[in-house]
GROMACS .gro file of C-alpha atoms in nm:
model
  232
    1MET     CA    1   1.487   2.326  -2.252
    2GLU     CA    2   1.630   2.010  -2.089
    3ARG     CA    3   1.724   2.215  -1.781
    4LEU     CA    4   1.369   2.353  -1.763
    5ILE     CA    5   1.225   1.999  -1.773
    6TYR     CA    6   1.458   1.896  -1.489
    7ILE     CA    7   1.356   2.193  -1.273
    8GLN     CA    8   0.986   2.119  -1.334
    9ASN     CA    9   1.028   1.751  -1.238
   10VAL     CA   10   1.224   1.830  -0.923
   11TYR     CA   11   0.962   2.090  -0.829
   12ILE     CA   12   0.694   1.822  -0.862
   13LEU     CA   13   0.894   1.597  -0.628
   14ILE     CA   14   0.935   1.858  -0.351
   15PRO     CA   15   0.607   1.766  -0.169
   16PHE     CA   16   0.707   1.398  -0.190
   17PHE     CA   17   1.054   1.469  -0.048
   18GLU     CA   18   0.898   1.671   0.234
   19ARG     CA   19   0.650   1.397   0.320
   20VAL     CA   20   0.929   1.137   0.328
   21ARG     CA   21   1.138   1.365   0.549
   22CYS     CA   22   0.852   1.409   0.799
   23ASP     CA   23   0.773   1.036   0.810
   24ALA     CA   24   1.140   0.937   0.833
   25GLU     CA   25   1.206   1.182   1.116
   26LYS     CA   26   0.916   1.036   1.314
   27LEU     CA   27   1.086   0.697   1.281
   28LYS     CA   28   1.430   0.849   1.343
   29LEU     CA   29   1.545   0.718   1.007
   30TYR     CA   30   1.597   1.035   0.805
   31GLU     CA   31   1.977   1.010   0.818
   32LYS     CA   32   1.951   0.668   0.655
   33ILE     CA   33   1.712   0.773   0.378
   34LYS     CA   34   1.826   1.125   0.288
   35ASP     CA   35   2.100   1.001   0.053
   36GLU     CA   36   1.835   0.805  -0.138
   37LEU     CA   37   1.639   1.125  -0.195
   38MET     CA   38   1.950   1.291  -0.331
   39ILE     CA   39   2.010   0.998  -0.567
   40ILE     CA   40   1.651   1.021  -0.691
   41GLY     CA   41   1.700   1.389  -0.771
   42GLN     CA   42   2.019   1.307  -0.961
   43GLU     CA   43   1.846   1.030  -1.159
   44VAL     CA   44   1.561   1.265  -1.250
   45GLU     CA   45   1.820   1.513  -1.377
   46LYS     CA   46   1.971   1.243  -1.600
   47THR     CA   47   1.662   1.068  -1.732
   48CYS     CA   48   1.331   1.239  -1.641
   49LEU     CA   49   1.154   0.908  -1.721
   50PRO     CA   50   0.791   0.926  -1.595
   51ASP     CA   51   0.779   0.563  -1.476
   52PHE     CA   52   1.096   0.613  -1.273
   53ILE     CA   53   0.943   0.915  -1.099
   54LEU     CA   54   0.611   0.737  -1.038
   55SER     CA   55   0.783   0.436  -0.882
   56ARG     CA   56   0.990   0.625  -0.625
   57GLY     CA   57   0.717   0.633  -0.361
   58GLU     CA   58   0.702   0.253  -0.346
   59TYR     CA   59   1.080   0.234  -0.357
   60VAL     CA   60   1.148   0.484  -0.078
   61TYR     CA   61   0.879   0.362   0.161
   62ALA     CA   62   0.981  -0.002   0.111
   63LYS     CA   63   1.336   0.103   0.201
   64LEU     CA   64   1.211   0.290   0.506
   65PHE     CA   65   1.023  -0.019   0.622
   66SER     CA   66   1.337  -0.225   0.561
   67PHE     CA   67   1.540   0.009   0.783
   68PHE     CA   68   1.266   0.007   1.048
   69SER     CA   69   1.221  -0.371   1.056
   70GLY     CA   70   1.582  -0.476   0.999
   71ILE     CA   71   1.478  -0.701   0.710
   72ARG     CA   72   1.687  -0.669   0.395
   73PHE     CA   73   1.558  -0.468   0.098
   74VAL     CA   74   1.545  -0.594  -0.260
   75ASP     CA   75   1.456  -0.351  -0.539
   76SER     CA   76   1.147  -0.463  -0.728
   77LYS     CA   77   1.318  -0.378  -1.057
   78ASN     CA   78   1.538  -0.683  -0.995
   79LEU     CA   79   1.236  -0.907  -0.935
   80ILE     CA   80   0.956  -0.808  -1.174
   81GLY     CA   81   1.044  -0.823  -1.543
   82PHE     CA   82   0.868  -0.683  -1.847
   83TYR     CA   83   0.901  -0.757  -2.217
   84ASP     CA   84   0.988  -0.472  -2.454
   85ASP     CA   85   0.618  -0.438  -2.546
   86GLY     CA   86   0.533  -0.363  -2.182
   87SER     CA   87   0.372  -0.697  -2.100
   88LEU     CA   88   0.466  -0.887  -1.785
   89ASN     CA   89   0.734  -1.156  -1.813
   90LEU     CA   90   0.576  -1.379  -1.551
   91GLY     CA   91   0.809  -1.677  -1.588
   92TYR     CA   92   1.122  -1.464  -1.544
   93SER     CA   93   0.964  -1.272  -1.254
   94GLU     CA   94   0.872  -1.587  -1.065
   95TYR     CA   95   1.221  -1.729  -1.118
   96LYS     CA   96   1.387  -1.413  -0.981
   97ILE     CA   97   1.149  -1.398  -0.682
   98ARG     CA   98   1.212  -1.764  -0.591
   99GLU     CA   99   1.587  -1.712  -0.632
  100GLU     CA  100   1.581  -1.415  -0.393
  101PHE     CA  101   1.346  -1.584  -0.147
  102SER     CA  102   1.580  -1.884  -0.126
  103LYS     CA  103   1.830  -1.647   0.043
  104GLY     CA  104   1.578  -1.555   0.313
  105LYS     CA  105   1.292  -1.313   0.370
  106PHE     CA  106   1.306  -0.965   0.218
  107ILE     CA  107   1.109  -0.644   0.170
  108THR     CA  108   1.038  -0.497  -0.171
  109GLY     CA  109   0.813  -0.236  -0.327
  110GLY     CA  110   0.516  -0.309  -0.548
  111PHE     CA  111   0.374  -0.140  -0.856
  112TYR     CA  112   0.688  -0.153  -1.072
  113GLY     CA  113   0.958  -0.367  -1.229
  114SER     CA  114   1.194  -0.315  -1.520
  115TYR     CA  115   1.257  -0.383  -1.885
  116GLU     CA  116   1.554  -0.595  -1.992
  117ASN     CA  117   1.762  -0.278  -2.036
  118GLY     CA  118   1.700  -0.183  -1.670
  119ASP     CA  119   1.457   0.104  -1.730
  120ILE     CA  120   1.173   0.119  -1.478
  121LYS     CA  121   0.827   0.006  -1.592
  122THR     CA  122   0.518   0.061  -1.375
  123PHE     CA  123   0.197  -0.138  -1.374
  124SER     CA  124  -0.133   0.037  -1.437
  125ARG     CA  125  -0.382   0.118  -1.157
  126GLY     CA  126  -0.376  -0.144  -0.881
  127GLY     CA  127  -0.026  -0.258  -0.971
  128GLY     CA  128   0.072  -0.290  -0.606
  129ASP     CA  129  -0.201  -0.551  -0.553
  130LEU     CA  130  -0.085  -0.739  -0.861
  131SER     CA  131   0.279  -0.728  -0.749
  132GLY     CA  132   0.183  -0.885  -0.417
  133SER     CA  133  -0.015  -1.156  -0.596
  134ILE     CA  134   0.283  -1.238  -0.817
  135MET     CA  135   0.507  -1.263  -0.509
  136ALA     CA  136   0.259  -1.491  -0.331
  137ARG     CA  137   0.230  -1.723  -0.629
  138ALA     CA  138   0.605  -1.738  -0.688
  139MET     CA  139   0.670  -1.823  -0.321
  140ASN     CA  140   0.386  -2.077  -0.312
  141ALA     CA  141   0.250  -1.891  -0.009
  142ASP     CA  142  -0.027  -2.034   0.208
  143GLU     CA  143  -0.191  -1.693   0.241
  144TYR     CA  144  -0.164  -1.351   0.080
  145ILE     CA  145  -0.268  -1.056   0.301
  146ASN     CA  146  -0.342  -0.726   0.129
  147PHE     CA  147  -0.379  -0.413   0.345
  148THR     CA  148  -0.587  -0.131   0.198
  149ASP     CA  149  -0.765   0.190   0.298
  150VAL     CA  150  -1.080   0.102   0.102
  151ASP     CA  151  -1.344  -0.031   0.341
  152GLY     CA  152  -1.540  -0.251   0.101
  153VAL     CA  153  -1.703  -0.313  -0.235
  154TYR     CA  154  -1.993  -0.070  -0.271
  155SER     CA  155  -2.312  -0.108  -0.472
  156LEU     CA  156  -2.251   0.243  -0.611
  157SER     CA  157  -1.970   0.494  -0.577
  158PRO     CA  158  -1.997   0.648  -0.224
  159LYS     CA  159  -1.842   0.964  -0.370
  160ILE     CA  160  -2.153   1.017  -0.582
  161CYS     CA  161  -2.441   0.898  -0.364
  162GLU     CA  162  -2.525   0.699  -0.054
  163SER     CA  163  -2.449   0.330  -0.105
  164LYS     CA  164  -2.402   0.009   0.091
  165ILE     CA  165  -2.114  -0.234   0.124
  166ILE     CA  166  -2.188  -0.560  -0.058
  167LYS     CA  167  -2.156  -0.849   0.188
  168GLU     CA  168  -2.068  -1.109  -0.075
  169ILE     CA  169  -1.990  -1.079  -0.444
  170SER     CA  170  -1.871  -1.325  -0.706
  171PHE     CA  171  -1.565  -1.281  -0.922
  172ASP     CA  172  -1.783  -1.250  -1.233
  173GLU     CA  173  -1.986  -0.972  -1.070
  174VAL     CA  174  -1.671  -0.780  -0.974
  175ARG     CA  175  -1.541  -0.823  -1.328
  176LYS     CA  176  -1.863  -0.680  -1.470
  177LEU     CA  177  -1.846  -0.385  -1.231
  178GLY     CA  178  -1.491  -0.320  -1.350
  179GLU     CA  179  -1.597  -0.333  -1.713
  180PHE     CA  180  -1.851  -0.059  -1.641
  181GLY     CA  181  -1.600   0.168  -1.472
  182ALA     CA  182  -1.585   0.053  -1.110
  183SER     CA  183  -1.250   0.073  -0.932
  184ALA     CA  184  -1.170  -0.296  -0.969
  185ASN     CA  185  -0.836  -0.418  -1.100
  186LEU     CA  186  -0.950  -0.692  -1.337
  187LEU     CA  187  -0.600  -0.822  -1.405
  188THR     CA  188  -0.539  -0.869  -1.032
  189LEU     CA  189  -0.870  -1.049  -0.981
  190GLU     CA  190  -0.800  -1.277  -1.276
  191PHE     CA  191  -0.455  -1.347  -1.136
  192TRP     CA  192  -0.603  -1.434  -0.796
  193GLN     CA  193  -0.800  -1.711  -0.963
  194THR     CA  194  -0.475  -1.871  -1.080
  195ILE     CA  195  -0.284  -1.880  -0.750
  196TYR     CA  196  -0.529  -2.094  -0.550
  197ILE     CA  197  -0.424  -1.962  -0.211
  198ALA     CA  198  -0.623  -1.774   0.051
  199VAL     CA  199  -0.634  -1.402  -0.030
  200VAL     CA  200  -0.716  -1.195   0.278
  201ILE     CA  201  -0.787  -0.824   0.231
  202VAL     CA  202  -0.762  -0.616   0.548
  203ALA     CA  203  -0.918  -0.271   0.521
  204ILE     CA  204  -0.785  -0.010   0.764
  205VAL     CA  205  -1.065   0.241   0.829
  206LEU     CA  206  -0.964   0.572   0.990
  207CYS     CA  207  -1.222   0.760   1.198
  208GLU     CA  208  -1.215   1.131   1.111
  209VAL     CA  209  -1.339   1.229   1.459
  210ASP     CA  210  -1.072   1.082   1.686
  211ASP     CA  211  -0.817   0.928   1.443
  212SER     CA  212  -0.895   0.581   1.577
  213GLN     CA  213  -0.863   0.283   1.342
  214SER     CA  214  -1.087  -0.014   1.281
  215PHE     CA  215  -1.036  -0.315   1.059
  216ARG     CA  216  -1.260  -0.496   0.816
  217THR     CA  217  -1.156  -0.827   0.662
  218PHE     CA  218  -1.244  -0.970   0.321
  219VAL     CA  219  -1.163  -1.322   0.206
  220PHE     CA  220  -1.135  -1.404  -0.163
  221CYS     CA  221  -1.195  -1.772  -0.237
  222PRO     CA  222  -1.038  -1.862  -0.573
  223LYS     CA  223  -1.214  -2.197  -0.610
  224SER     CA  224  -1.562  -2.054  -0.561
  225GLY     CA  225  -1.474  -1.714  -0.710
  226THR     CA  226  -1.636  -1.529  -0.420
  227LEU     CA  227  -1.532  -1.222  -0.223
  228ALA     CA  228  -1.694  -1.226   0.121
  229VAL     CA  229  -1.691  -0.965   0.397
  230ALA     CA  230  -1.610  -1.146   0.721
  231GLY     CA  231  -1.853  -1.060   0.998
  232ALA     CA  232  -2.069  -0.835   0.781
   0.00000   0.00000   0.00000
């Protein structure tokens, strides 16, 4: 039965491995990352922990970017800590981030950290945004830039019906939308109100016709609690 579970988990990872291989080959970095993929397969064989599997995308692509940029990589499991009940240990996390940042700039993945015993723990939906916010606060950053593929806050879900991008919306309004099911990470928004730095959200919009890209910028103002679309 354990062997069957392993085979099923590895089978699930095959499309992920193939995507990484294709992306890494385009960057001429596959030789550097292929051993990591083998290690992931071995870890799945030993543990099969869901959070470990879910976190590997962030881990591998952060490593790829580290190889590409020449900036050192630090595993997020060594930076973001969780209590045994699954809640964030913010004080410990900020201490570890500041300690690492004192050695110089680094690249890390978002979306996950670890328990005290070292097991991987992922955040819920939007955990990557929250991870970045935690990093920005710990480093006392002047500005936190969040890149996304979502091109705005809509009045209604564009998947269901025609809707418009809201030019300006308050934190309380976003929170209410989230409470009624909108795709808003309330924990991240609440955290943004505590860091008191400029939060800039850059949306990368891909044109389906010619694959060209355009950019839309949002600025979240913690003091006023407003999310504004620049130039809208």
